[in-house]
mmCIF file of C-alpha atoms in Angstrom:
data_model
loop_
_atom_site.group_PDB
_atom_site.id
_atom_site.type_symbol
_atom_site.label_atom_id
_atom_site.label_comp_id
_atom_site.label_asym_id
_atom_site.label_seq_id
_atom_site.Cartn_x
_atom_site.Cartn_y
_atom_site.Cartn_z
ATOM 1 C CA UNK E 1 25.090 -12.103 21.333
ATOM 2 C CA UNK E 2 25.070 -8.525 20.061
ATOM 3 C CA UNK E 3 21.644 -9.006 18.480
ATOM 4 C CA UNK E 4 20.165 -10.268 21.763
ATOM 5 C CA UNK E 5 21.575 -7.306 23.656
ATOM 6 C CA UNK E 6 20.074 -4.846 21.142
ATOM 7 C CA UNK E 7 16.719 -6.635 21.333
ATOM 8 C CA UNK E 8 16.803 -6.425 25.121
ATOM 9 C CA UNK E 9 17.609 -2.702 24.989
ATOM 10 C CA UNK E 10 14.748 -2.112 22.575
ATOM 11 C CA UNK E 11 12.331 -3.955 24.866
ATOM 12 C CA UNK E 12 13.394 -1.864 27.855
ATOM 13 C CA UNK E 13 12.974 1.357 25.842
ATOM 14 C CA UNK E 14 9.481 0.294 24.797
ATOM 15 C CA UNK E 15 8.641 -0.626 28.367
ATOM 16 C CA UNK E 16 9.703 2.825 29.612
ATOM 17 C CA UNK E 17 7.414 4.606 27.141
ATOM 18 C CA UNK E 18 4.109 5.217 28.927
ATOM 19 C CA UNK E 19 0.947 4.102 27.159
ATOM 20 C CA UNK E 20 -1.292 6.992 26.244
ATOM 21 C CA UNK E 21 -5.023 6.806 26.582
ATOM 22 C CA UNK E 22 -7.518 7.974 23.987
ATOM 23 C CA UNK E 23 -8.309 11.189 25.886
ATOM 24 C CA UNK E 24 -4.654 12.304 25.982
ATOM 25 C CA UNK E 25 -4.193 11.447 22.329
ATOM 26 C CA UNK E 26 -7.346 13.356 21.305
ATOM 27 C CA UNK E 27 -6.318 16.335 23.413
ATOM 28 C CA UNK E 28 -2.944 16.302 21.680
ATOM 29 C CA UNK E 29 -4.665 16.291 18.281
ATOM 30 C CA UNK E 30 -6.917 19.177 19.313
ATOM 31 C CA UNK E 31 -3.948 21.203 20.511
ATOM 32 C CA UNK E 32 -2.748 21.394 16.909
ATOM 33 C CA UNK E 33 -6.040 22.347 15.217
ATOM 34 C CA UNK E 34 -9.805 22.006 15.569
ATOM 35 C CA UNK E 35 -11.252 18.614 14.645
ATOM 36 C CA UNK E 36 -14.822 17.453 14.180
ATOM 37 C CA UNK E 37 -16.092 14.547 16.268
ATOM 38 C CA UNK E 38 -16.012 12.304 13.203
ATOM 39 C CA UNK E 39 -12.385 13.197 12.472
ATOM 40 C CA UNK E 40 -11.304 12.589 16.057
ATOM 41 C CA UNK E 41 -13.134 9.268 16.210
ATOM 42 C CA UNK E 42 -11.497 8.137 12.951
ATOM 43 C CA UNK E 43 -8.027 9.154 14.095
ATOM 44 C CA UNK E 44 -8.423 7.408 17.445
ATOM 45 C CA UNK E 45 -9.761 4.273 15.741
ATOM 46 C CA UNK E 46 -6.750 4.338 13.422
ATOM 47 C CA UNK E 47 -4.527 4.325 16.523
ATOM 48 C CA UNK E 48 -6.446 1.214 17.656
ATOM 49 C CA UNK E 49 -7.912 2.506 20.894
ATOM 50 C CA UNK E 50 -10.853 0.479 22.252
ATOM 51 C CA UNK E 51 -14.262 1.788 21.152
ATOM 52 C CA UNK E 52 -15.416 2.347 24.736
ATOM 53 C CA UNK E 53 -12.352 4.420 25.530
ATOM 54 C CA UNK E 54 -12.873 6.491 22.371
ATOM 55 C CA UNK E 55 -16.492 7.251 23.263
ATOM 56 C CA UNK E 56 -15.570 8.179 26.826
ATOM 57 C CA UNK E 57 -12.758 10.450 25.615
ATOM 58 C CA UNK E 58 -15.060 12.233 23.169
ATOM 59 C CA UNK E 59 -17.695 12.760 25.863
ATOM 60 C CA UNK E 60 -15.059 14.225 28.213
ATOM 61 C CA UNK E 61 -13.732 16.530 25.505
ATOM 62 C CA UNK E 62 -17.203 17.808 24.651
ATOM 63 C CA UNK E 63 -18.121 18.264 28.329
ATOM 64 C CA UNK E 64 -14.879 20.160 28.934
ATOM 65 C CA UNK E 65 -15.557 22.246 25.791
ATOM 66 C CA UNK E 66 -12.257 21.184 24.248
ATOM 67 C CA UNK E 67 -14.063 19.837 21.204
ATOM 68 C CA UNK E 68 -16.910 21.613 19.482
ATOM 69 C CA UNK E 69 -18.300 20.891 16.038
ATOM 70 C CA UNK E 70 -19.584 24.480 15.879
ATOM 71 C CA UNK E 71 -16.120 25.900 16.577
ATOM 72 C CA UNK E 72 -14.663 23.466 14.031
ATOM 73 C CA UNK E 73 -17.232 24.639 11.469
ATOM 74 C CA UNK E 74 -16.428 28.313 12.032
ATOM 75 C CA UNK E 75 -12.679 27.775 11.788
ATOM 76 C CA UNK E 76 -12.978 25.519 8.753
ATOM 77 C CA UNK E 77 -15.256 27.877 6.805
ATOM 78 C CA UNK E 78 -13.067 30.887 7.616
ATOM 79 C CA UNK E 79 -9.920 29.131 6.400
ATOM 80 C CA UNK E 80 -11.572 27.910 3.188
ATOM 81 C CA UNK E 81 -13.076 31.297 2.356
ATOM 82 C CA UNK E 82 -9.663 32.914 2.808
ATOM 83 C CA UNK E 83 -8.280 30.355 0.338
ATOM 84 C CA UNK E 84 -10.908 31.363 -2.212
ATOM 85 C CA UNK E 85 -13.086 28.250 -1.986
ATOM 86 C CA UNK E 86 -16.774 28.324 -2.850
ATOM 87 C CA UNK E 87 -19.832 27.134 -0.935
ATOM 88 C CA UNK E 88 -20.300 23.892 -2.878
ATOM 89 C CA UNK E 89 -16.773 22.680 -2.179
ATOM 90 C CA UNK E 90 -16.814 23.797 1.461
ATOM 91 C CA UNK E 91 -20.150 22.092 2.065
ATOM 92 C CA UNK E 92 -18.869 18.869 0.506
ATOM 93 C CA UNK E 93 -15.701 18.914 2.626
ATOM 94 C CA UNK E 94 -17.752 19.555 5.766
ATOM 95 C CA UNK E 95 -20.072 16.632 5.010
ATOM 96 C CA UNK E 96 -17.011 14.390 4.730
ATOM 97 C CA UNK E 97 -16.017 15.570 8.201
ATOM 98 C CA UNK E 98 -19.419 14.905 9.733
ATOM 99 C CA UNK E 99 -20.926 18.405 9.761
ATOM 100 C CA UNK E 100 -24.402 18.730 8.252
ATOM 101 C CA UNK E 101 -25.406 21.120 5.504
ATOM 102 C CA UNK E 102 -27.946 23.034 7.614
ATOM 103 C CA UNK E 103 -25.290 24.022 10.157
ATOM 104 C CA UNK E 104 -23.109 25.299 7.308
ATOM 105 C CA UNK E 105 -25.970 27.292 5.770
ATOM 106 C CA UNK E 106 -26.916 28.756 9.165
ATOM 107 C CA UNK E 107 -23.314 29.811 9.752
ATOM 108 C CA UNK E 108 -23.090 31.464 6.316
ATOM 109 C CA UNK E 109 -26.278 33.430 7.001
ATOM 110 C CA UNK E 110 -25.036 34.533 10.431
ATOM 111 C CA UNK E 111 -21.680 35.647 9.039
ATOM 112 C CA UNK E 112 -23.301 37.202 5.963
ATOM 113 C CA UNK E 113 -20.728 35.706 3.606
ATOM 114 C CA UNK E 114 -21.033 37.305 0.181
ATOM 115 C CA UNK E 115 -20.139 34.428 -2.131
ATOM 116 C CA UNK E 116 -20.105 36.685 -5.178
ATOM 117 C CA UNK E 117 -17.339 38.813 -3.610
ATOM 118 C CA UNK E 118 -15.353 35.710 -2.663
ATOM 119 C CA UNK E 119 -15.705 34.361 -6.221
ATOM 120 C CA UNK E 120 -14.755 37.696 -7.740
ATOM 121 C CA UNK E 121 -11.608 37.951 -5.599
ATOM 122 C CA UNK E 122 -10.646 34.373 -6.510
ATOM 123 C CA UNK E 123 -11.234 35.080 -10.195
ATOM 124 C CA UNK E 124 -9.238 38.314 -10.175
ATOM 125 C CA UNK E 125 -6.384 36.720 -8.267
ATOM 126 C CA UNK E 126 -6.076 34.013 -10.916
ATOM 127 C CA UNK E 127 -6.897 35.903 -14.119
ATOM 128 C CA UNK E 128 -6.578 39.591 -13.291
ATOM 129 C CA UNK E 129 -8.297 42.135 -15.514
ATOM 130 C CA UNK E 130 -7.415 40.320 -18.747
ATOM 131 C CA UNK E 131 -10.484 40.066 -20.988
ATOM 132 C CA UNK E 132 -11.761 36.732 -22.282
ATOM 133 C CA UNK E 133 -10.774 36.546 -25.957
ATOM 134 C CA UNK E 134 -12.011 33.096 -26.981
ATOM 135 C CA UNK E 135 -14.516 30.401 -26.099
ATOM 136 C CA UNK E 136 -11.638 28.158 -25.094
ATOM 137 C CA UNK E 137 -10.397 30.728 -22.578
ATOM 138 C CA UNK E 138 -13.932 31.208 -21.259
ATOM 139 C CA UNK E 139 -14.343 27.438 -20.772
ATOM 140 C CA UNK E 140 -10.990 27.294 -18.986
ATOM 141 C CA UNK E 141 -12.024 30.020 -16.555
ATOM 142 C CA UNK E 142 -15.426 28.431 -15.933
ATOM 143 C CA UNK E 143 -13.779 25.067 -15.176
ATOM 144 C CA UNK E 144 -11.395 26.781 -12.761
ATOM 145 C CA UNK E 145 -14.215 28.464 -10.876
ATOM 146 C CA UNK E 146 -16.196 25.210 -10.785
ATOM 147 C CA UNK E 147 -13.182 23.419 -9.338
ATOM 148 C CA UNK E 148 -13.104 26.049 -6.579
ATOM 149 C CA UNK E 149 -16.705 25.156 -5.685
ATOM 150 C CA UNK E 150 -18.721 28.132 -6.885
ATOM 151 C CA UNK E 151 -22.271 27.685 -8.218
ATOM 152 C CA UNK E 152 -23.079 28.241 -11.879
ATOM 153 C CA UNK E 153 -25.075 31.448 -11.432
ATOM 154 C CA UNK E 154 -22.161 33.200 -9.730
ATOM 155 C CA UNK E 155 -19.676 31.868 -12.294
ATOM 156 C CA UNK E 156 -21.905 33.073 -15.135
ATOM 157 C CA UNK E 157 -22.112 36.576 -13.688
ATOM 158 C CA UNK E 158 -18.359 36.785 -13.166
ATOM 159 C CA UNK E 159 -17.351 35.391 -16.564
ATOM 160 C CA UNK E 160 -19.831 37.660 -18.347
ATOM 161 C CA UNK E 161 -18.021 40.803 -17.187
#
């Protein structure tokens, strides 16, 4: 008897909760942070919205300028550079999110990002002014900088100093 009453109450609570459409859900996601089209599509598919509804929602968001891959790119690159990430890692992460390499390279040229300065700041933050005293220490520092996504020529210049 008690179990049936609880089940009935649960059904009425579920019935009162309005069903959200893909557009509202995507808008909610975008209110938290920028997303690429690929990310939004994946998140909406995960929530099991119909494909037609997802496409329509994405078109509405783009038309209303709520979603922009260019704005996502700018925000993403800025946040990664501030975290001390290098161009190789950022480019890889952007490709996973559906943004092509040429857009990333164009943005870096427009913003005039000096990757050597970013690498140097990352290096100094981690290791300070302490000199490299062994090959083992040098290898450790090189591996660290590689894991941050900096190219070999920049790493070589920084670890030489």
